[in-house]
Tab-separated table of C-alpha atoms in Angstrom:
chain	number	residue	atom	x	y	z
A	1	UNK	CA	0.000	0.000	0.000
A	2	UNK	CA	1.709	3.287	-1.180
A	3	UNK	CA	2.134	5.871	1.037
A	4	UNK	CA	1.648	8.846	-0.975
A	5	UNK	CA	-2.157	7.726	-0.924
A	6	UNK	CA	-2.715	9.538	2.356
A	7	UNK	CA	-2.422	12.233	-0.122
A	8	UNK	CA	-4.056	10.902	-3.200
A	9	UNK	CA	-7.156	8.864	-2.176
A	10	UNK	CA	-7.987	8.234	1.376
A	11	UNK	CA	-10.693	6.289	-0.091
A	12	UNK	CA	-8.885	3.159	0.402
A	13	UNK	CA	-9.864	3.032	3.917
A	14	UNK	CA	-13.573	2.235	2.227
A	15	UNK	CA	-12.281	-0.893	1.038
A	16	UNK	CA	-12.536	-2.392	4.437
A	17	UNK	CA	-12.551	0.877	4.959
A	18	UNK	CA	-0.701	5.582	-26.042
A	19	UNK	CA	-2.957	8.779	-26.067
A	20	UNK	CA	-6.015	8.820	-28.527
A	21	UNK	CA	-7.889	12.486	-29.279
A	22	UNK	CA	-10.925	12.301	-31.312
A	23	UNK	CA	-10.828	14.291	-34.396
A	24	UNK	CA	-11.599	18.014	-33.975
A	25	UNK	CA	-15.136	18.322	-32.185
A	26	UNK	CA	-16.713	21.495	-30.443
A	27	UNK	CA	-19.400	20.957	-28.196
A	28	UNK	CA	-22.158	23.533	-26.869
A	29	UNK	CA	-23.921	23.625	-24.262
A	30	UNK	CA	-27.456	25.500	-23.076
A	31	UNK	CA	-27.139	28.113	-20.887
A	32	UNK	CA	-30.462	30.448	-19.441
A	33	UNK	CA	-30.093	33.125	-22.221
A	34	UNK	CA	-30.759	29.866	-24.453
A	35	UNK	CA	-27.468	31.388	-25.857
A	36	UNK	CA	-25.427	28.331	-27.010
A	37	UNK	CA	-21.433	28.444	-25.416
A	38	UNK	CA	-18.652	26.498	-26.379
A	39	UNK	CA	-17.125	24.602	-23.536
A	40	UNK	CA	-13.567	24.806	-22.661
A	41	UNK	CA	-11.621	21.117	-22.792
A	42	UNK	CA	-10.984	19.889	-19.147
A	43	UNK	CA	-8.111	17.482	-17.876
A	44	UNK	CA	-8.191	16.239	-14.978
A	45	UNK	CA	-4.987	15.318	-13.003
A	46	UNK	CA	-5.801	12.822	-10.429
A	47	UNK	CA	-4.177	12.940	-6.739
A	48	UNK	CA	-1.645	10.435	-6.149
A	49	UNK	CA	-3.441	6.984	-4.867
A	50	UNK	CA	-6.437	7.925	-7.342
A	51	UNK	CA	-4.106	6.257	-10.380
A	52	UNK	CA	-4.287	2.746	-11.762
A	53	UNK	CA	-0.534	1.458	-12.116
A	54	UNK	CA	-0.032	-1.482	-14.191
A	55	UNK	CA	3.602	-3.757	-13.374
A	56	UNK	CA	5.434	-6.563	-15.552
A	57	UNK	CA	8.077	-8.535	-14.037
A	58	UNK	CA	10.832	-8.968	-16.887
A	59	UNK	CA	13.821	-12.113	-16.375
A	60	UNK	CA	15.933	-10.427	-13.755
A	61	UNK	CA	12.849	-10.117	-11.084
A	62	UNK	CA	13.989	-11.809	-8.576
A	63	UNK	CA	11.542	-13.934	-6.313
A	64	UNK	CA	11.681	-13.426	-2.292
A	65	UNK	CA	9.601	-15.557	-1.041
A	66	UNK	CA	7.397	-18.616	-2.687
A	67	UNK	CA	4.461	-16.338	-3.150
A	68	UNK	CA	5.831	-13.639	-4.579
A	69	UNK	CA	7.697	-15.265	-7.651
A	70	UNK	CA	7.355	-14.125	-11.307
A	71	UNK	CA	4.519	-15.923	-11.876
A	72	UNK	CA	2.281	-14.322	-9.264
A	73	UNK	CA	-0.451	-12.773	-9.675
A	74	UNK	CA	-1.509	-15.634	-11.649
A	75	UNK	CA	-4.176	-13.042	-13.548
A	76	UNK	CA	-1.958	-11.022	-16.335
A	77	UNK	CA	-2.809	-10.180	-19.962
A	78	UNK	CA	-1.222	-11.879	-23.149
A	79	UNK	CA	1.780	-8.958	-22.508
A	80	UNK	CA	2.482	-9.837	-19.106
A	81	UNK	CA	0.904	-6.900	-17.272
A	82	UNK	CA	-1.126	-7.087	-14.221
A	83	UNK	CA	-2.595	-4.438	-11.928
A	84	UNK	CA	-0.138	-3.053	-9.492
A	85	UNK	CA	-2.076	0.110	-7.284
A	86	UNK	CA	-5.040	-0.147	-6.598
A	87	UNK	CA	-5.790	-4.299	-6.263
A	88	UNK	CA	-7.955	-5.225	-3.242
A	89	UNK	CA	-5.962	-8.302	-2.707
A	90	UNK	CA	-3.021	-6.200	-1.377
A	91	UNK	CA	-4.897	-6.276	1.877
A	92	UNK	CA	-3.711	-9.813	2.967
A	93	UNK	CA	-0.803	-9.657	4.981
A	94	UNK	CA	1.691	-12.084	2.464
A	95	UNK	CA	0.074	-10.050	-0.322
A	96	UNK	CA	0.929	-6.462	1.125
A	97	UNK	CA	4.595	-7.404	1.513
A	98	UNK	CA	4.837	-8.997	-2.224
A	99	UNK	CA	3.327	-5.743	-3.444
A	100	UNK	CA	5.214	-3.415	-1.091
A	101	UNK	CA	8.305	-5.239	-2.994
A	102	UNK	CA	7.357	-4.189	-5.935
A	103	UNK	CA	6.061	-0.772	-5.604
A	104	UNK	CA	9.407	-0.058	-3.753
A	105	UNK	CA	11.388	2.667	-5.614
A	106	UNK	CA	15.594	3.252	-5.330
A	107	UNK	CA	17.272	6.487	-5.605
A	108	UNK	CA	20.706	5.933	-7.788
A	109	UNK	CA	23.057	8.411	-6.691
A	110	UNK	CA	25.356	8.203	-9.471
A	111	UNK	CA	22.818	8.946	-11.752
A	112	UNK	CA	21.048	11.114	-9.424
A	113	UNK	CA	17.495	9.795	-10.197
A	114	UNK	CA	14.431	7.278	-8.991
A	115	UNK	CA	14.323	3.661	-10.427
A	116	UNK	CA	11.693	1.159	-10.182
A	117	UNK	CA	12.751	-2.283	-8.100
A	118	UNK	CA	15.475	-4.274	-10.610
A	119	UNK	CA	12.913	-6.792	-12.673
A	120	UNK	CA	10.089	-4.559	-12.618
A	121	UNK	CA	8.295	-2.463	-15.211
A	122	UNK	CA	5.329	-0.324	-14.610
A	123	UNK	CA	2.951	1.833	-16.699
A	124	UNK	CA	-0.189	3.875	-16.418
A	125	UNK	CA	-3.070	2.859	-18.143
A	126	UNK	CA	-5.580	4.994	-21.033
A	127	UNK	CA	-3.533	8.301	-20.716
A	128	UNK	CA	-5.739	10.858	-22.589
A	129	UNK	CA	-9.051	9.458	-20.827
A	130	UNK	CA	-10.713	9.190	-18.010
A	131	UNK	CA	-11.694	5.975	-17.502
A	132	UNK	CA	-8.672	4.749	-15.304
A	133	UNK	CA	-9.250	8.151	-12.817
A	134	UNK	CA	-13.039	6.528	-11.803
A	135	UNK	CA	-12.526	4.063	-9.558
A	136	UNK	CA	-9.176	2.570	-7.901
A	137	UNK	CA	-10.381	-0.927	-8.795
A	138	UNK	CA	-12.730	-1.025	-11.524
A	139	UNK	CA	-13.364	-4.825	-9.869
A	140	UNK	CA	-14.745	-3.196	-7.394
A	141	UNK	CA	-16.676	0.039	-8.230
A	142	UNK	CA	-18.838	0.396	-5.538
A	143	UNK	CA	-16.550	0.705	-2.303
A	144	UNK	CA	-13.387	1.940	-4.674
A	145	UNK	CA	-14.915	5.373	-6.420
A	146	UNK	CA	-12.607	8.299	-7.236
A	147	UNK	CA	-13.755	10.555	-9.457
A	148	UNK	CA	-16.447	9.022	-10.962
A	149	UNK	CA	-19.201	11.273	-8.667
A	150	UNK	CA	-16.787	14.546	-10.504
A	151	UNK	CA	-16.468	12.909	-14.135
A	152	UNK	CA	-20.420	12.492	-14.033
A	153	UNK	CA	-21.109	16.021	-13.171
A	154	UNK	CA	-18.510	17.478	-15.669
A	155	UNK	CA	-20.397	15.250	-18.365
A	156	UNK	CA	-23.956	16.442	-17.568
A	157	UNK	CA	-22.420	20.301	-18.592
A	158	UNK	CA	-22.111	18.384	-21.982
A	159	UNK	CA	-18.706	17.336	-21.604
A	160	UNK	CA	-17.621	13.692	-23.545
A	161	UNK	CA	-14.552	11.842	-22.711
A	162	UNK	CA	-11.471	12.255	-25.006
A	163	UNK	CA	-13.256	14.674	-26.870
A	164	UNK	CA	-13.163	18.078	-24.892
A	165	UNK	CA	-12.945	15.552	-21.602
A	166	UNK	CA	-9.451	14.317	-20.577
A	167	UNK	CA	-7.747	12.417	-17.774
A	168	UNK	CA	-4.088	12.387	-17.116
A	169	UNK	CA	-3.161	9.566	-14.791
A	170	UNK	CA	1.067	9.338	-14.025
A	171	UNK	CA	3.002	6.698	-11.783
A	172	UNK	CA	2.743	8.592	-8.539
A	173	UNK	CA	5.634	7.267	-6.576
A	174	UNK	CA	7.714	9.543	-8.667
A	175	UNK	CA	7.937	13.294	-8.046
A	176	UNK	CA	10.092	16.324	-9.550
A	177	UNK	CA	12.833	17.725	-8.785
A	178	UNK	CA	14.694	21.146	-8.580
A	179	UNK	CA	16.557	22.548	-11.893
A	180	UNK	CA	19.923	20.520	-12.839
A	181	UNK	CA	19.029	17.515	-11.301
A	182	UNK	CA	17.374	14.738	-13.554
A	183	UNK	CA	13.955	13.311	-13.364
A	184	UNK	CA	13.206	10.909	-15.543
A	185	UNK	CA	9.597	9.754	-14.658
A	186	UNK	CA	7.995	12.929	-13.716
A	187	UNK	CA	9.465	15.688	-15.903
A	188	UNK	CA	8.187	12.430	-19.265
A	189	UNK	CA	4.749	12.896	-17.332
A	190	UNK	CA	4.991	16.668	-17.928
A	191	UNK	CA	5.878	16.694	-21.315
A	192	UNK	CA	3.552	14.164	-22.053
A	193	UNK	CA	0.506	16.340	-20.125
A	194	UNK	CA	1.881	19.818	-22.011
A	195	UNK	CA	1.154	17.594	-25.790
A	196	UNK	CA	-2.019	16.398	-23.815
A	197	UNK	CA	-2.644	19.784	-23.818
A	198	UNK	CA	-2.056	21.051	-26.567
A	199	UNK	CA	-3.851	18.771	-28.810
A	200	UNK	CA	-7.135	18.959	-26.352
A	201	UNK	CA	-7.225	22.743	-27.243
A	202	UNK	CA	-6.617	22.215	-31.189
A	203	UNK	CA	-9.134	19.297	-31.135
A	204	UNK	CA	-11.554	21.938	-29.718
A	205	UNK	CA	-11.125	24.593	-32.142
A	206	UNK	CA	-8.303	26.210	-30.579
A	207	UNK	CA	-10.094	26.647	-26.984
A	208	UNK	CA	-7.579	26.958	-24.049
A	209	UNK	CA	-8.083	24.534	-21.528
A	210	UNK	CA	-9.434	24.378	-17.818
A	211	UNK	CA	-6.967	22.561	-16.151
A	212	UNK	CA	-8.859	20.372	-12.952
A	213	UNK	CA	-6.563	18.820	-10.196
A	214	UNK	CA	-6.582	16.782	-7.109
A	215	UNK	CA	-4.458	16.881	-4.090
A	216	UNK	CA	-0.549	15.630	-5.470
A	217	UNK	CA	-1.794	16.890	-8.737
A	218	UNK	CA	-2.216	20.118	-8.242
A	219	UNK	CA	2.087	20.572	-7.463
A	220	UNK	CA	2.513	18.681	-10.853
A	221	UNK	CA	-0.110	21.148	-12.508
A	222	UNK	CA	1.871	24.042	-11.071
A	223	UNK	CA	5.211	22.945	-12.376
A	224	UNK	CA	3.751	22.440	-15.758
A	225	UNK	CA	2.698	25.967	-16.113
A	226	UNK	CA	5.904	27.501	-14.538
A	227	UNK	CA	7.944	25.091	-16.637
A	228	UNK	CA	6.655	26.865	-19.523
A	229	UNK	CA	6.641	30.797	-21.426
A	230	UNK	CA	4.173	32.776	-20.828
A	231	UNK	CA	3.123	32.777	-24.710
A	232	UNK	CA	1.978	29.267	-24.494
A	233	UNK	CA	0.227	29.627	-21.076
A	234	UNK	CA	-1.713	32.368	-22.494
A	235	UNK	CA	-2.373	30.428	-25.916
A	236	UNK	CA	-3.521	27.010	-24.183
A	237	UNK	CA	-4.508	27.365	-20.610
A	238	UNK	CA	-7.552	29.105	-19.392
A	239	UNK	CA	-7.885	28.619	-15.777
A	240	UNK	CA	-6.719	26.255	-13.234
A	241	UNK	CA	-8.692	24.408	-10.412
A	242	UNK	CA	-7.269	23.083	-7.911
A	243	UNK	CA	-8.636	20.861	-5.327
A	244	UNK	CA	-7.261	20.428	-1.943
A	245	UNK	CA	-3.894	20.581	-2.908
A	246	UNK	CA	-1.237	20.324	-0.527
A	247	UNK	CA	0.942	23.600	-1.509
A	248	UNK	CA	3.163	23.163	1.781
A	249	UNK	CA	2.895	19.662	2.332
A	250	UNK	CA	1.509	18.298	5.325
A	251	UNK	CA	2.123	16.691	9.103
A	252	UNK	CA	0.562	13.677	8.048
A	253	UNK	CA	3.562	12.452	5.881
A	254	UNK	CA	6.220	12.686	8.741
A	255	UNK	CA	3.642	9.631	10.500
A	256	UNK	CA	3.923	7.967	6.864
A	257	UNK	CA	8.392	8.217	7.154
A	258	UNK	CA	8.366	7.628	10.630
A	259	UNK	CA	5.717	4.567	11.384
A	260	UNK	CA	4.218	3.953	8.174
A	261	UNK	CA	0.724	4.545	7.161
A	262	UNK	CA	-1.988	1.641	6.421
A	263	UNK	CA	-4.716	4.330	6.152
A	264	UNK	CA	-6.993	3.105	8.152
A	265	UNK	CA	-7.112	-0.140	7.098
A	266	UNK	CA	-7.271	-2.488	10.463
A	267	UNK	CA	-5.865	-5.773	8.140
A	268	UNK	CA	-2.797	-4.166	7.147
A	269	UNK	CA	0.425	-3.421	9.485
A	270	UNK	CA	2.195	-0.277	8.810
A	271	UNK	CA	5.358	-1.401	9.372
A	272	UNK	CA	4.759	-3.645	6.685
A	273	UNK	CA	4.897	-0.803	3.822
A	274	UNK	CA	6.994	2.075	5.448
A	275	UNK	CA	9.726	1.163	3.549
A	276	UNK	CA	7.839	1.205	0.200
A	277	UNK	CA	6.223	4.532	1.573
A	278	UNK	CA	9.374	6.084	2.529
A	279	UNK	CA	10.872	4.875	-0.732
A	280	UNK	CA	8.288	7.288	-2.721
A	281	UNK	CA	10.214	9.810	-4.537
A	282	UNK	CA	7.039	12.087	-4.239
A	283	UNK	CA	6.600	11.726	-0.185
A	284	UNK	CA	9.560	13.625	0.105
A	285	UNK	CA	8.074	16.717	-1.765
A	286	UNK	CA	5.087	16.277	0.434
A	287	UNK	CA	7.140	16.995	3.251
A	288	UNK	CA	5.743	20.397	5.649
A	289	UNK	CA	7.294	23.318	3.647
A	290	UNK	CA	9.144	25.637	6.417
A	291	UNK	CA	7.102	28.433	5.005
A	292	UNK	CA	3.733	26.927	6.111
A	293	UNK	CA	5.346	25.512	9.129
A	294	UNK	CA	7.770	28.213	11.050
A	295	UNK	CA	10.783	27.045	12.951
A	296	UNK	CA	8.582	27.558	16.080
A	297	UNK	CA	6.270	25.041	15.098
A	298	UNK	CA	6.599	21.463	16.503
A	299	UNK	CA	5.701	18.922	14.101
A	300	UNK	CA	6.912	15.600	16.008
A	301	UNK	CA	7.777	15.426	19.473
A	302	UNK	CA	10.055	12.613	21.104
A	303	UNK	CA	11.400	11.870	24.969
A	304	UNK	CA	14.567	13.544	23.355
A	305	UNK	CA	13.578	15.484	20.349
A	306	UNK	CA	11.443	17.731	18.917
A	307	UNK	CA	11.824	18.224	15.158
A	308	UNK	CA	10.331	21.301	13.074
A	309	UNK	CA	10.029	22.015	9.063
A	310	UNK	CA	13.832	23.200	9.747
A	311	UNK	CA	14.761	19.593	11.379
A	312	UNK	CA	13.654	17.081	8.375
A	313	UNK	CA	17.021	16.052	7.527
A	314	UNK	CA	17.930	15.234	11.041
A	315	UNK	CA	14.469	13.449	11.414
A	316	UNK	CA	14.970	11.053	8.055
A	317	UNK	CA	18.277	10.150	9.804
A	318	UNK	CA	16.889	9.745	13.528
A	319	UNK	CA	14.391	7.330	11.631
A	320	UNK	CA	16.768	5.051	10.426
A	321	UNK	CA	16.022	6.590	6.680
A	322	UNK	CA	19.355	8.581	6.302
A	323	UNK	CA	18.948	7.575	2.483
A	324	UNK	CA	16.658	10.062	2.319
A	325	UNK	CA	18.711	13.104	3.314
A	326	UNK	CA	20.544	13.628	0.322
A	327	UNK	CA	17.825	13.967	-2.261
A	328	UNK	CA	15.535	15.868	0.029
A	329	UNK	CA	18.304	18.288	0.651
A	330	UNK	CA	19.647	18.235	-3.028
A	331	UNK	CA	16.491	17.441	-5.019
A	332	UNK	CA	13.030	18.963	-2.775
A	333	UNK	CA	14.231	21.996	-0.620
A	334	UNK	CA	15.166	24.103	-3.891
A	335	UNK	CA	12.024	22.392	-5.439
A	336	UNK	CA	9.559	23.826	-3.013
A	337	UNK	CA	11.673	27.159	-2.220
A	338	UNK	CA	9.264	29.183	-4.053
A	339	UNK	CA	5.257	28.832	-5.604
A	340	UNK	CA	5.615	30.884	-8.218
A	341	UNK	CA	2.592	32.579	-9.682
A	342	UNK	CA	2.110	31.318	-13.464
A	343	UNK	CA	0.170	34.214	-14.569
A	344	UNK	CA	-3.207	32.186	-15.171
A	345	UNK	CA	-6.273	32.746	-13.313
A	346	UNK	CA	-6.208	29.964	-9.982
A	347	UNK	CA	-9.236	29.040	-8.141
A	348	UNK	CA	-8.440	26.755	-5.295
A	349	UNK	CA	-11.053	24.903	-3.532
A	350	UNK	CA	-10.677	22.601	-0.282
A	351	UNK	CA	-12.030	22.002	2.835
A	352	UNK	CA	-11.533	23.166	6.339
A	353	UNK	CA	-12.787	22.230	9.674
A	354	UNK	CA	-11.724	19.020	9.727
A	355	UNK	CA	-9.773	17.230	12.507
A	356	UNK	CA	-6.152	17.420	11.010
A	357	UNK	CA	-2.687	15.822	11.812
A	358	UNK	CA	-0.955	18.718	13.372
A	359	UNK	CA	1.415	16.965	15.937
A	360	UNK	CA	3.235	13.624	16.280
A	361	UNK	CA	4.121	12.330	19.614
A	362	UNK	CA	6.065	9.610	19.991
A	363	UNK	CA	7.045	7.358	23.451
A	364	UNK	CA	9.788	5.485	24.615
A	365	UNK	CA	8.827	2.883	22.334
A	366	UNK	CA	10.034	4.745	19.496
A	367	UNK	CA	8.878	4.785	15.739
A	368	UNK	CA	7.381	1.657	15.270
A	369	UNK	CA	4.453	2.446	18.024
A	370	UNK	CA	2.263	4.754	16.194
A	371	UNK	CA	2.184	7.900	17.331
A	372	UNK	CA	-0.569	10.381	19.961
A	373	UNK	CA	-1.864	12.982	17.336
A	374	UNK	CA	-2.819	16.407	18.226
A	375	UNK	CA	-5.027	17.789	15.482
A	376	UNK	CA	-5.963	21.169	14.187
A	377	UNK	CA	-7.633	22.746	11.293
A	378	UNK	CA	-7.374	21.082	7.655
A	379	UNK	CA	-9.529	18.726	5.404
A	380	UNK	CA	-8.575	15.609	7.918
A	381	UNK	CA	-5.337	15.192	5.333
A	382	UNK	CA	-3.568	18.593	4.533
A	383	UNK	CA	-2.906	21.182	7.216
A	384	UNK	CA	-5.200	24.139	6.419
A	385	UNK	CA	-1.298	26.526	6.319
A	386	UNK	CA	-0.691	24.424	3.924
A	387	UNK	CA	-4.177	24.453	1.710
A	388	UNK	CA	-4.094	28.168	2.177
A	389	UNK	CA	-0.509	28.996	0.564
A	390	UNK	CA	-1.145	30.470	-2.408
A	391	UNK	CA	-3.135	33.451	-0.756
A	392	UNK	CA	-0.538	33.924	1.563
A	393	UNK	CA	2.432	33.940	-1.003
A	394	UNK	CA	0.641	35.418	-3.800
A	395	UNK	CA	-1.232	38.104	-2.641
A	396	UNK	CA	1.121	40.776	-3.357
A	397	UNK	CA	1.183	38.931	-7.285
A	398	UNK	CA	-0.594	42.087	-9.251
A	399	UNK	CA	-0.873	39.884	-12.521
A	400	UNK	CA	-2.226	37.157	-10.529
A	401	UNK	CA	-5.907	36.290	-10.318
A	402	UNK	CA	-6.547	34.243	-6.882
A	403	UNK	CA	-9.917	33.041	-6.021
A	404	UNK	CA	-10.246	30.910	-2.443
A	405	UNK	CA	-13.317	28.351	-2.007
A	406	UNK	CA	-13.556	26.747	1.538
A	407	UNK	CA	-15.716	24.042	2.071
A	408	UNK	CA	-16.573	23.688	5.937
A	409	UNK	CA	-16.653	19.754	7.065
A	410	UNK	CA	-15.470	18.587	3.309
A	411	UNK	CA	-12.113	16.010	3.895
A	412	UNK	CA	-9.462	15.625	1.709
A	413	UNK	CA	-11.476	12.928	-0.808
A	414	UNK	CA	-14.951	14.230	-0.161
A	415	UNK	CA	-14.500	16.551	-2.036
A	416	UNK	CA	-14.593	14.623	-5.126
A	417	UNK	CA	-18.319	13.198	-3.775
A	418	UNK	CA	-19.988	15.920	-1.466
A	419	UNK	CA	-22.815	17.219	-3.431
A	420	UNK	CA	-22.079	20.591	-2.365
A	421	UNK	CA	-18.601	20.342	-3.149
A	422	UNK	CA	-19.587	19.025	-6.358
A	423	UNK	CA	-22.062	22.120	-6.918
A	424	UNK	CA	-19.716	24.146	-6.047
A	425	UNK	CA	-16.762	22.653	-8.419
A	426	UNK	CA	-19.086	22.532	-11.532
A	427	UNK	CA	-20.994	26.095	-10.884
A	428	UNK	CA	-17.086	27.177	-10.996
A	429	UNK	CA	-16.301	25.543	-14.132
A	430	UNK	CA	-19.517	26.974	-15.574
A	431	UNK	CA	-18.371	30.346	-14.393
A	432	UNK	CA	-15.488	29.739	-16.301
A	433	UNK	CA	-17.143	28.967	-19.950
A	434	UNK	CA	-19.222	31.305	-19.643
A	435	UNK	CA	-16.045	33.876	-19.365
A	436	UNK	CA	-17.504	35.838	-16.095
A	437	UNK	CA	-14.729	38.093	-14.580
A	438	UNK	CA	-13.616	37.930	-10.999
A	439	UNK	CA	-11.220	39.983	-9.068
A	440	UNK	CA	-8.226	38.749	-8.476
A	441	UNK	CA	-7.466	37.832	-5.148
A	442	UNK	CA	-11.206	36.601	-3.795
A	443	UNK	CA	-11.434	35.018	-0.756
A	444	UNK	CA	-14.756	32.642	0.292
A	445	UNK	CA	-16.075	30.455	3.030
């Protein structure tokens, strides 16, 4: 069970708890002047846990135990491939370490990147659509929905998928990284979501595109537009929505490094995936951002320490993770120095109110006792410093439109399903098509 799904799709604790555009279409839609309007194309970039990951095992897999050899799962297609994240059967204790295995990622110093475990391949599935961002296992669609409850709403505006309706699903254990260091996985991932891009707009008649994220993808979204001129931002992107995204990272991924995290889920044992978790490339860029999290602000508390933002190199090596230093030193803290405004109008929408990781304590038993919690404010996932960075950092930004949409009582996933946030998400994207101005910089509750 990855880690970076705290992030990406808490739905998980419900369980127990080559791209293909259509040729160039426009659809309209009725609005109340009976005035017909051309929608804007929408991708959606799902949070981390909310992508289907596909995995072959090639001749130099290795086998580690007698379960998990080559051959399992027994269930593959004629290629080889079987479904890595999300599969229910990863719930059973031999399963969970066999797939913790092979979900594990390695950082290569020499090469100064992320590689997948030696043996194993691994894909995302129907990049251009949407149909892998519904549920996490289509097996199972009725306890493992994502964003089917959004998908359906967008399509009742008119919208049909992979013709001005787009999904962008990437292998979420990988991150970015700051400039001049490589990045194999994630920086293919943006390349391949600016061409996604590009060709959703000229399919549509030249439209720019509304850009729609969740959680994890709302950092890649950012990078995407500040990784690009201004020329093409203005040419192909219309507005960007982000859902609860998690700006400054959160508390909640220090538990995930320190004990592990089985969300939830009573069958599974932590300590059983913490080293897959702490493995994640992305985790690391989830880390509390000392911006949103002062020096003065204790994040995990021990009988001898007490670590802050300022302390998360000493705290990867006081967890026996010292691998983890050097890339979060060389690779995330330059990364996440700055959120840079990228010039396009933002709306960012999340909830508040809801009981939030704010403070780890630990005992004498150390990290592999999970921790007493002290909560505060957030949407039960992301600290609420954290949802609200971009109106902190930006609001001196003159060229920068801003609007802020709190949701009181919505959680981190909810929001994908609450029928008010889902109101409140399409009555924005309406706003959107039907080009009404707002003021930079509004604020509401």
């Amino acid at each position: 069970m990855s880690g970076i799904a705290v992030i990406g799709v808490a739905a998980v604790t419900m369980v127990i708890a080559t791209l293909v555009i259509a040729p160039p279409y426009t659809c309209h839609a009725m609005i109340n002047n009976n005035h017909q309007q051309q929608l804007h194309p929408i991708i959606l970039i799902p949070g981390a846990g909310g992508n289907q990951l596909e995995a072959r095992l090639t001749t130099e897999y290795k086998a580690t135990s007698l379960l998990c050899n080559r051959f399992y799962p027994l269930n593959k297609d004629k290629d080889g491939w079987f479904r890595l994240w999300f599969d229910i059967g990863v719930l059973v204790a031999p399963i969970t370490e066999c797939f913790a295995e092979r979900m594990t990622l390695y950082y290569d110093q020499q090469i100064d990147d992320y590689k997948n475990a030696r043996g194993v391949e691994t894909r995302v599935s129907q990049f251009g659509s949407t149909q892998s961002l519904l549920y996490l296992d289509p097996s199972f669609k009725h306890i493992t929905s994502y964003m089917e409850p959004l998908v359906e709403s967008i399509q009742q505006l008119g919208y049909k998928d992979s013709q001005n309706l787009f999904g962008a699903p990437y292998d979420f254990r990988y991150g970015l990284a700051s400039e001049g260091h490589p990045c194999n996985v994630g920086t293919t991932f943006l390349e391949n979501l600016k061409h996604l891009v590009e060709n959703a707009s000229h399919a549509n008649d030249g439209a720019p595109v509304i850009l729609v994220s969740h959680s994890l993808g709302g950092l890649f979204t950012l990078q995407l537009l500040n990784r690009n001129p201004r020329a093409w931002r203005e040419q192909y992107i219309k507005h960007f929505i982000a859902l609860s995204a998690p700006w400054g990272g959160t508390v909640d991924e220090m538990l995930t490094f320190a004990s592990g995290n089985a969300l939830g889920v009573p069958l599974v044992n932590p300590l059983l995936v913490r080293n897959e978790q702490r493995s994640s490339e992305s985790n690391l860029w989830l880390m509390p951002r000392r911006k949103q999290f002062p020096l003065e602000t204790p994040l995990v508390v021990t009988p001898k320490s007490t670590y802050s933002s300022f302390d998360i190199s000493l705290f990867l090596k006081d967890i026996g993770f010292e691998e983890g230093v050097h890339p979060y030193e060389t690779r995330i803290l330059p990364l996440v120095e700055k959120l840079d405004a990228p010039g396009v109008p933002v709306t960012c929408i999340f909830g508040n109110g809801v009981l939030t990781p704010e403070t780890l304590y630990y005992g004498e038993d150390g990290f592999d006792k999970q921790p007493e919690i002290a909560y505060g404010d957030g949407d039960g996932t992301v600290n609420i410093a954290s949802l609200l960075a971009l109106e902190d950092e930006w609001k001196d930004e003159k060229d920068q439109k801003l609007k802020v949409i709190k949701l009181a009582g919505i959680s981190h996933t909810n929001i994908l399903k609450d029928d008010t946030a889902l109101a409140q998400i399409i009555d924005e994207i309406s706003t959107i098509n039907s080009d009404v101005s707002s003021s930079p910089f509004v604020s509401s509750s």
